[in-house]
CSV table of C-alpha atoms in Angstrom, one decimal:
chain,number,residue,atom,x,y,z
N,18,UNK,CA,-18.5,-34.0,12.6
N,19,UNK,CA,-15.1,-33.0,12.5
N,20,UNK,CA,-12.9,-30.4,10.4
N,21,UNK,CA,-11.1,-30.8,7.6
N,22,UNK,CA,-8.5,-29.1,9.1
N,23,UNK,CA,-7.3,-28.4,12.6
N,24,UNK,CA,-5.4,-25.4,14.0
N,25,UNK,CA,-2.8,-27.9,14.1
N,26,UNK,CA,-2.6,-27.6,10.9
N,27,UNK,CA,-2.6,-24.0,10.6
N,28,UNK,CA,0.6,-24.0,12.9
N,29,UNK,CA,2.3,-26.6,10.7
N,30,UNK,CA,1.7,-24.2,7.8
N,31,UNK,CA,3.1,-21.2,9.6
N,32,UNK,CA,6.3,-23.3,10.1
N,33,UNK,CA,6.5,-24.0,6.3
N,34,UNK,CA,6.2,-20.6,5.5
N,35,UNK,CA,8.5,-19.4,7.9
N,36,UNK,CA,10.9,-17.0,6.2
N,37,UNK,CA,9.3,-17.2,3.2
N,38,UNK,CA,6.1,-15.8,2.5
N,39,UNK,CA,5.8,-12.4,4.5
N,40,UNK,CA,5.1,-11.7,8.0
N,41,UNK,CA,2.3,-8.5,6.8
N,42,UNK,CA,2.1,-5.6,8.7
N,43,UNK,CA,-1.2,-4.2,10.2
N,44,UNK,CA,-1.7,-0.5,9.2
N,45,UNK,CA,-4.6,1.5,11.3
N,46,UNK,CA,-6.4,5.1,10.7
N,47,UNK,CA,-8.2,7.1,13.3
N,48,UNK,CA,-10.0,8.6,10.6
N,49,UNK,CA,-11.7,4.8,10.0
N,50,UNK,CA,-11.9,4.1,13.8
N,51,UNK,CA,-14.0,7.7,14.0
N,52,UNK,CA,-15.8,6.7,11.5
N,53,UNK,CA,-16.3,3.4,12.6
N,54,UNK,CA,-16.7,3.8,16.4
N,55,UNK,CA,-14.5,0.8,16.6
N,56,UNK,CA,-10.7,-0.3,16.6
N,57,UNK,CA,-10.2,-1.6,13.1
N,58,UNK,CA,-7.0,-3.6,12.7
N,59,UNK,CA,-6.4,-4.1,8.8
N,60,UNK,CA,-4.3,-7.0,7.9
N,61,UNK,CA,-2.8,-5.9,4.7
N,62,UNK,CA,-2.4,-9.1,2.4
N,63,UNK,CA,-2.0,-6.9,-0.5
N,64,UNK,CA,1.7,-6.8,0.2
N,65,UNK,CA,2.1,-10.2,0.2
N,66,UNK,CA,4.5,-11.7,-2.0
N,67,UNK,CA,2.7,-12.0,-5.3
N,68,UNK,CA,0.4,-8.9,-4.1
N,69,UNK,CA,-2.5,-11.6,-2.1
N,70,UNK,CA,-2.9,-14.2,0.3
N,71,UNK,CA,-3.2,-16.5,-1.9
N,72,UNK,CA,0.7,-17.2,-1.6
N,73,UNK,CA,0.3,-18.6,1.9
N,74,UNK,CA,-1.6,-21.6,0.4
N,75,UNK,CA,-0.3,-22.2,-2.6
N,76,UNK,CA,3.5,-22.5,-1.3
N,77,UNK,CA,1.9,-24.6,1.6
N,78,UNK,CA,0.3,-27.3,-0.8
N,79,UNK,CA,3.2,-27.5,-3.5
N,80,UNK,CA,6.2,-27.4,-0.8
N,81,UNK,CA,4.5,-30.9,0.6
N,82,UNK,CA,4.5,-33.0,-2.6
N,83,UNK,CA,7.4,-35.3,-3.7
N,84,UNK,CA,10.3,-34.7,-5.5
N,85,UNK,CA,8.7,-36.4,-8.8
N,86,UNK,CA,5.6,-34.3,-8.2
N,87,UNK,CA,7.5,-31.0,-8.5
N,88,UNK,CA,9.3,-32.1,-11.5
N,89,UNK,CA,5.7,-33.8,-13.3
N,90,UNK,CA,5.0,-30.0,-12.5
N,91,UNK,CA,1.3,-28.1,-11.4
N,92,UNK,CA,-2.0,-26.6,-13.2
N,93,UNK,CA,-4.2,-24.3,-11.3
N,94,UNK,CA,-7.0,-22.0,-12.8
N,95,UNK,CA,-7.7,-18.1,-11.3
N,96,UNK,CA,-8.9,-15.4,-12.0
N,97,UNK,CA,-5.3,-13.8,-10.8
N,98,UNK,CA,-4.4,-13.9,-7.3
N,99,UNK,CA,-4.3,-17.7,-6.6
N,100,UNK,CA,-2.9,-18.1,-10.4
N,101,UNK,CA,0.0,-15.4,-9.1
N,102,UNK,CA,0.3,-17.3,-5.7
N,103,UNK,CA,0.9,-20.5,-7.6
N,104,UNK,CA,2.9,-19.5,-10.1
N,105,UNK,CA,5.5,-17.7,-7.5
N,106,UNK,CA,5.6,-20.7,-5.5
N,107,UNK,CA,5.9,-23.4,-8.2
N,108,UNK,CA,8.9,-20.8,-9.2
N,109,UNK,CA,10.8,-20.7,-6.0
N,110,UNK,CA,10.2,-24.6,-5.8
N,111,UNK,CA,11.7,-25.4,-9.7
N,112,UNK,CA,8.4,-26.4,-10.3
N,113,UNK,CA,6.7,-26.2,-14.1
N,114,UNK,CA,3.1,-24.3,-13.6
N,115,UNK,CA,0.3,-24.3,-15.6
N,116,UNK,CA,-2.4,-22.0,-15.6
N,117,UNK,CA,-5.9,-21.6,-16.6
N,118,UNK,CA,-7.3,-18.2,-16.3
N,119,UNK,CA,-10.7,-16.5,-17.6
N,120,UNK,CA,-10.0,-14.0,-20.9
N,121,UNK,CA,-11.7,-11.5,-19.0
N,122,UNK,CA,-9.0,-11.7,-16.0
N,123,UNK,CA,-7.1,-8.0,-15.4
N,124,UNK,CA,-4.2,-7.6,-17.3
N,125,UNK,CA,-1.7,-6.8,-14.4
N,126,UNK,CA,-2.7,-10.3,-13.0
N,127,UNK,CA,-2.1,-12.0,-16.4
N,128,UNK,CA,1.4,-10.3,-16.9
N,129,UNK,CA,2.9,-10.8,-13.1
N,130,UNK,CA,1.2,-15.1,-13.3
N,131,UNK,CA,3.8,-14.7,-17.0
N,132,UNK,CA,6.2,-12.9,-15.3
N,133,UNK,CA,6.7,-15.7,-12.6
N,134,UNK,CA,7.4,-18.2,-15.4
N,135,UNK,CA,3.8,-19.8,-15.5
N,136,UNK,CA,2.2,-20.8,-18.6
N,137,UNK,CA,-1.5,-19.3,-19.3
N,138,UNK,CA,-4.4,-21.3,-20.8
N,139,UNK,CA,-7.2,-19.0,-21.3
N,140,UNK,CA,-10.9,-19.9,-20.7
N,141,UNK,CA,-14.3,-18.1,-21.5
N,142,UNK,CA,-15.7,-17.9,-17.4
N,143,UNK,CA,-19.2,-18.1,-19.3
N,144,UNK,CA,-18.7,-20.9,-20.8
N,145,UNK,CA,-16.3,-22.9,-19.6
N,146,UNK,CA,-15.7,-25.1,-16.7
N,147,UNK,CA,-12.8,-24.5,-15.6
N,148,UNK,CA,-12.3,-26.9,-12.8
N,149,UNK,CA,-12.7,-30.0,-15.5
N,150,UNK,CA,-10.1,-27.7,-18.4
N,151,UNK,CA,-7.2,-27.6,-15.4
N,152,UNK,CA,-7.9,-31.3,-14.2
N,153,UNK,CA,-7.8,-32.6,-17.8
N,154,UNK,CA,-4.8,-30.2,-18.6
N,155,UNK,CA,-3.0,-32.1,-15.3
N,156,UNK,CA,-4.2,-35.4,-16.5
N,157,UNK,CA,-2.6,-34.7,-20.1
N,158,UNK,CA,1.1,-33.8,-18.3
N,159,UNK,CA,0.9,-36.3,-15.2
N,160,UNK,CA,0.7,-33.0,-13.0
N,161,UNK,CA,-1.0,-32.3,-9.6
N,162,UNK,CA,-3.8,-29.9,-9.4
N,163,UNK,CA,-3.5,-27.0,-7.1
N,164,UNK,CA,-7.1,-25.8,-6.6
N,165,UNK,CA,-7.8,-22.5,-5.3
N,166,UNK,CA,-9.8,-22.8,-2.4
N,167,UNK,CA,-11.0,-26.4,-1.5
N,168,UNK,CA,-7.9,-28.7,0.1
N,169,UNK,CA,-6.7,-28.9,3.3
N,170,UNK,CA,-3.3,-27.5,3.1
N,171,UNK,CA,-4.2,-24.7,1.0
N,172,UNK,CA,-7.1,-23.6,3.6
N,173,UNK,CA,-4.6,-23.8,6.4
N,174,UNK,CA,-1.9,-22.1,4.2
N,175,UNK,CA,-4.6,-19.2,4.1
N,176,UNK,CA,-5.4,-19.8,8.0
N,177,UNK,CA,-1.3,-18.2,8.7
N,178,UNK,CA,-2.7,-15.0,7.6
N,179,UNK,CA,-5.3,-14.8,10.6
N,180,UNK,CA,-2.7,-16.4,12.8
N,181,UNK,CA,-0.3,-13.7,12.1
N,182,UNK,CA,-3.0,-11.2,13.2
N,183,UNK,CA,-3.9,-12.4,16.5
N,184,UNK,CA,0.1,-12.5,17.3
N,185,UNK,CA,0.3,-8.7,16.0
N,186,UNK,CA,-3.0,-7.7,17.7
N,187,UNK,CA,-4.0,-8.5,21.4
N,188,UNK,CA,-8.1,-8.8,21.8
N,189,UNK,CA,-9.3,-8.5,18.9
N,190,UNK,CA,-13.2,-9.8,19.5
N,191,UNK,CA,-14.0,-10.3,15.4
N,192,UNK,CA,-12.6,-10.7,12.5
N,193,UNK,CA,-14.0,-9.5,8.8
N,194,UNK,CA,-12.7,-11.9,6.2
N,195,UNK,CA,-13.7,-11.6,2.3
N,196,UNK,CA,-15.3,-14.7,0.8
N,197,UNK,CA,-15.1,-16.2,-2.4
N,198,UNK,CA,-14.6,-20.0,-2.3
N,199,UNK,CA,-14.2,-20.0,1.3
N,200,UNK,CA,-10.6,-21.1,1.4
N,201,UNK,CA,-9.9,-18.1,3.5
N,202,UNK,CA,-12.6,-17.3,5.8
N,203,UNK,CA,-12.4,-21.1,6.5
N,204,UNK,CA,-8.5,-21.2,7.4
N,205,UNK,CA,-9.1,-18.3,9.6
N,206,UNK,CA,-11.5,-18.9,11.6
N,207,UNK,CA,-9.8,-22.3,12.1
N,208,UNK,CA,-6.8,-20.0,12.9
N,209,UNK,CA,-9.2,-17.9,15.1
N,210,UNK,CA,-11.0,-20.2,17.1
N,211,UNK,CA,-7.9,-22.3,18.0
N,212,UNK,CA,-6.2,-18.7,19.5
N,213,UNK,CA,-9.5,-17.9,21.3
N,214,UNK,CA,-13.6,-19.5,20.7
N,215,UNK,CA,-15.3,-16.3,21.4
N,216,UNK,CA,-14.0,-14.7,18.6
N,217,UNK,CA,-16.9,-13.7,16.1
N,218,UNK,CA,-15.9,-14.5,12.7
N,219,UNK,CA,-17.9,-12.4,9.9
N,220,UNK,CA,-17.7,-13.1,5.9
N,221,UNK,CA,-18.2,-10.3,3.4
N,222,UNK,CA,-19.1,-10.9,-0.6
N,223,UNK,CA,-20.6,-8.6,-3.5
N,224,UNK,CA,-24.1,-8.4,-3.2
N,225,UNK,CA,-24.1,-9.8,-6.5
N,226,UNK,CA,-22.1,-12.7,-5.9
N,227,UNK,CA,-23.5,-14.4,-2.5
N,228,UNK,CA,-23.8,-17.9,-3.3
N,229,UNK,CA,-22.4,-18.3,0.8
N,230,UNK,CA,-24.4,-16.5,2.2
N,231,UNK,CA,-27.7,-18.2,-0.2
N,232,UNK,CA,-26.0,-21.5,1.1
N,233,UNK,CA,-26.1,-20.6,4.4
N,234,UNK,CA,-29.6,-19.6,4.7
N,235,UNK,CA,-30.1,-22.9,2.7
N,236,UNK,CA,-28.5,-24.8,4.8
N,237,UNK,CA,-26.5,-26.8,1.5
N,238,UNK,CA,-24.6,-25.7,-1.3
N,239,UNK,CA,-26.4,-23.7,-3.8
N,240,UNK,CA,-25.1,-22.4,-7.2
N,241,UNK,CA,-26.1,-19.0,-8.5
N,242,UNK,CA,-25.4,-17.8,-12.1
N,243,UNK,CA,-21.9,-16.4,-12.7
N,244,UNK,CA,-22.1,-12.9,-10.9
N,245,UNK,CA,-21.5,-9.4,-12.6
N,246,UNK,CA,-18.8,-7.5,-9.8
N,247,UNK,CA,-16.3,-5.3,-9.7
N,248,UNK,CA,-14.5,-7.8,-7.0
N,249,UNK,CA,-13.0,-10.1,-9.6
N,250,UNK,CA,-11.4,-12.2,-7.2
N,251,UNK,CA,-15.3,-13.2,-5.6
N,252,UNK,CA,-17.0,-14.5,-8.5
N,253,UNK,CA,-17.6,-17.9,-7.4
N,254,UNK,CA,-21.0,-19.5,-8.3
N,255,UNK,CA,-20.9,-22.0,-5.0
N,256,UNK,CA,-19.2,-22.5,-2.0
N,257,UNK,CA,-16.5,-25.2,-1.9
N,258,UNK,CA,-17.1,-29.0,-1.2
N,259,UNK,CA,-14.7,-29.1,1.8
N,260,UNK,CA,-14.5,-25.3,3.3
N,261,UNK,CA,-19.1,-24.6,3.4
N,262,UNK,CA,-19.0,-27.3,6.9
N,263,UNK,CA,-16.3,-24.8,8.0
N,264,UNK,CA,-18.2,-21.9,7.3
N,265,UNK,CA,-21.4,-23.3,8.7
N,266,UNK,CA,-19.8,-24.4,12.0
N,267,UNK,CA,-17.2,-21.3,12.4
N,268,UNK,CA,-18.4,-18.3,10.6
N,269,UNK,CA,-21.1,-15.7,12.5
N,270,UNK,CA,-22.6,-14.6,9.6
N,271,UNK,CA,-22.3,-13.5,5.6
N,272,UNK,CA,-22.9,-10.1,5.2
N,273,UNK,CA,-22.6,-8.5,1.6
N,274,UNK,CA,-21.5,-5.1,0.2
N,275,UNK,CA,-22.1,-3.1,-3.1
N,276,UNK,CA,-20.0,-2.5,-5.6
N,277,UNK,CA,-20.3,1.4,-4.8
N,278,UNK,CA,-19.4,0.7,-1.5
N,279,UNK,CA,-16.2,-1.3,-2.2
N,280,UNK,CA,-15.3,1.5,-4.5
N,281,UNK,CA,-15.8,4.1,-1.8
N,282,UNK,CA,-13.5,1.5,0.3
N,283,UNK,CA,-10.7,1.5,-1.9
N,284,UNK,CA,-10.9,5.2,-2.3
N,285,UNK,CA,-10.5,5.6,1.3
N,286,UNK,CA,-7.8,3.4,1.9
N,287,UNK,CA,-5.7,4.6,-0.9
N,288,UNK,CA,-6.5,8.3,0.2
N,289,UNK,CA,-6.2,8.1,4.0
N,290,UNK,CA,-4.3,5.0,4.6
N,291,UNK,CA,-2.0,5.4,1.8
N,292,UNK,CA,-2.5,1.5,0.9
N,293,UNK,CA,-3.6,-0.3,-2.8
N,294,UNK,CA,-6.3,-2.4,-2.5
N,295,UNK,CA,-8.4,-4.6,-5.6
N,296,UNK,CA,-11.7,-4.8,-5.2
N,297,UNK,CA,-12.3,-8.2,-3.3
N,298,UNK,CA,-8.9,-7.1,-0.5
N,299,UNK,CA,-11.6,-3.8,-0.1
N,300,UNK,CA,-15.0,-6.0,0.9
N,301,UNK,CA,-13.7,-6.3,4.4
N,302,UNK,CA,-13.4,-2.1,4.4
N,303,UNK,CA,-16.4,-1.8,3.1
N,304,UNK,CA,-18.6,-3.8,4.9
N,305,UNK,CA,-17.0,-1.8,8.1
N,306,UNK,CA,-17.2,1.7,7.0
N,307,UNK,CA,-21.0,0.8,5.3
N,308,UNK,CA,-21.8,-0.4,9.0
N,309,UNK,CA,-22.7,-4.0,8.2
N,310,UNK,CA,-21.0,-5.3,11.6
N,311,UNK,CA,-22.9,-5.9,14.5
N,312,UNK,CA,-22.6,-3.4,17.5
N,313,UNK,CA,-20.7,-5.6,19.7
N,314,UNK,CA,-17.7,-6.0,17.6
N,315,UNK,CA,-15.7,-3.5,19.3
N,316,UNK,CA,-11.8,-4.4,18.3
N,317,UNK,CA,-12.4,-5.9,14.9
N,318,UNK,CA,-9.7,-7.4,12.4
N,319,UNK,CA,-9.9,-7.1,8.9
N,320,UNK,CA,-8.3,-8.9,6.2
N,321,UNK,CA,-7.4,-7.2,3.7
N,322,UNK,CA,-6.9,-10.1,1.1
N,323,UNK,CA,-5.1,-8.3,-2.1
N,324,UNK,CA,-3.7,-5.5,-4.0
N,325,UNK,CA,-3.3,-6.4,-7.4
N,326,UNK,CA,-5.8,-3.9,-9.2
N,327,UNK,CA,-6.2,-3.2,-12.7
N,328,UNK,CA,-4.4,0.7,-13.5
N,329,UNK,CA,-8.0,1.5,-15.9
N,330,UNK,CA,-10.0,0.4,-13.0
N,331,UNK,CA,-7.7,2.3,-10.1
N,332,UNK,CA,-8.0,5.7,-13.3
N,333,UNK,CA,-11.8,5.0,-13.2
N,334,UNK,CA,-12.4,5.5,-9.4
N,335,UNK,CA,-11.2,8.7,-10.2
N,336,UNK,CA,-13.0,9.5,-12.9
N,337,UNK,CA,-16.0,8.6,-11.8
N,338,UNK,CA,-16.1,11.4,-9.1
């Protein structure tokens, strides 16, 4: 069986995205590699343009439709990164963007998606399924949907990311990528294996929220009830339809993290690292510093896949010490 994507494809994104999204920096601490006993490399995503990742993908996927596709417009539906990612992107291409976002979603996340120019349709997360609102919302207006996670050019829009990394750092032996629908972790180690096959690619979710890791163990797609975690960005119930073969065939293993651990995470990387991080860009962080990663991965990367948290949730870590 064959991928859905190809670093091929990962390297056609990078040259879409040239000059505009960002090339990221990679910040390091010595405090976290004594900590550690490792190098740990942190690919910081959260100053992406729109504050995530989820830029990389969304421009990718939009920039390649026709010229009466942009103007019939988009609709996506996010809890706030992708929603941001697609809103930015259907802005700098004089695209119209709809988006469909859970009432519960933070409320920086819902003023920068308005603040790009994107319209909001709210959705209970409970209740709802928002998959079939945003497709019949698309249907209604003749637009193209822009999922978060499961096409081709948005998995190897999210791939650049890992790319970018392995040109920054030389021999790097694993990389630590957050998983949510497995847009990213799939795009990277795509990205990953096509610079070098030995490198081990490990997933992190919320303990709570593991429906890939469940899969995984399964062997198929399973769906688990809509989790309870401070990661906002990682409640997903099941793996996507096109990035779980990815995962099964490129990823390591799933390893998962509490929310008191990613807490601690984003503590330390505000504190020592001077960086802000959201709860799903920390999983990666935690899962290293709550030594989760096997003993052999000696130079590891980590992608840190967002910054835009909540200010009351930032004040509570505080707060709660």
């Amino acid at each position: 069986m064959t991928d859905t994507i190809s670093f091929n494809d990962v390297l056609s994104a990078r040259d879409r995205l040239r000059g505009i999204a960002h090339t990221t920096p990679v910040a390091t601490s010595r405090t976290l590699d004594a900590r550690t006993r490792r190098a740990v490399f942190l690919k910081c995503e959260n100053l992406q343009r729109g504050g995530a990742f989820k830029f990389r993908g969304a421009y990718n996927l939009i920039s390649r439709l026709t010229d009466d596709a942009r103007r019939r417009g988009v609709v996506a539906y996010s809890s706030g990164n992708h929603a941001q990612g697609v809103a930015l992107a259907a802005r700098l291409l004089e695209t119209p963007a709809i988006i469909c976002m859970p009432s519960d979603a933070p409320a920086v996340k819902v003023e920068a998606t308005r603040g790009y120019g994107a319209e909001i349709v709210f959705y209970d997360r409970m209740r709802d399924d928002r998959a079939a609102l945003a497709q019949r919302i698309a249907t209604e207006h003749g637009a193209t949907l822009v999922p978060p996670y499961d096409h081709p050019h948005i998995m190897a829009g999210q791939g650049t990311a890992a790319l970018e990394l392995l040109e920054q750092v030389d021999g790097i032996d694993t990389l630590v990528v957050p998983v949510g629908g497995g847009g990213l972790i799939s795009g990277c180690a795509i990205a990953a294996h096509g610079v070098n096959p030995a490198i081990q690619v490990i997933g992190v979710e919320p303990e709570d929220a593991d429906d890939t890791r469940r899969s995984l163990e399964a062997g198929t797609r399973i769906t688990i009830p809509p989790p309870t975690t401070i990661a906002d960005g990682l409640r997903v119930t099941t793996p996507g339809a096109l990035t779980f073969p990815i995962v099964q065939r490129h990823v390591a293993q799933i390893v998962t993290v509490s929310d008191d651990e990613i807490r601690e995470a984003i503590r330390f990387v505000m504190l020592r690292m001077k960086l802000v991080v959201e709860p799903s860009g920390a999983a990666g962080v935690a899962a290293v510093l709550a030594g989760r990663l096997p003993d052999a991965a000696r130079r590891v990367g980590v992608v840190v896949c967002g910054g835009n948290i909540d200010p009351p949730l930032l004040a509570s870590l505080w707060e709660e010490r």
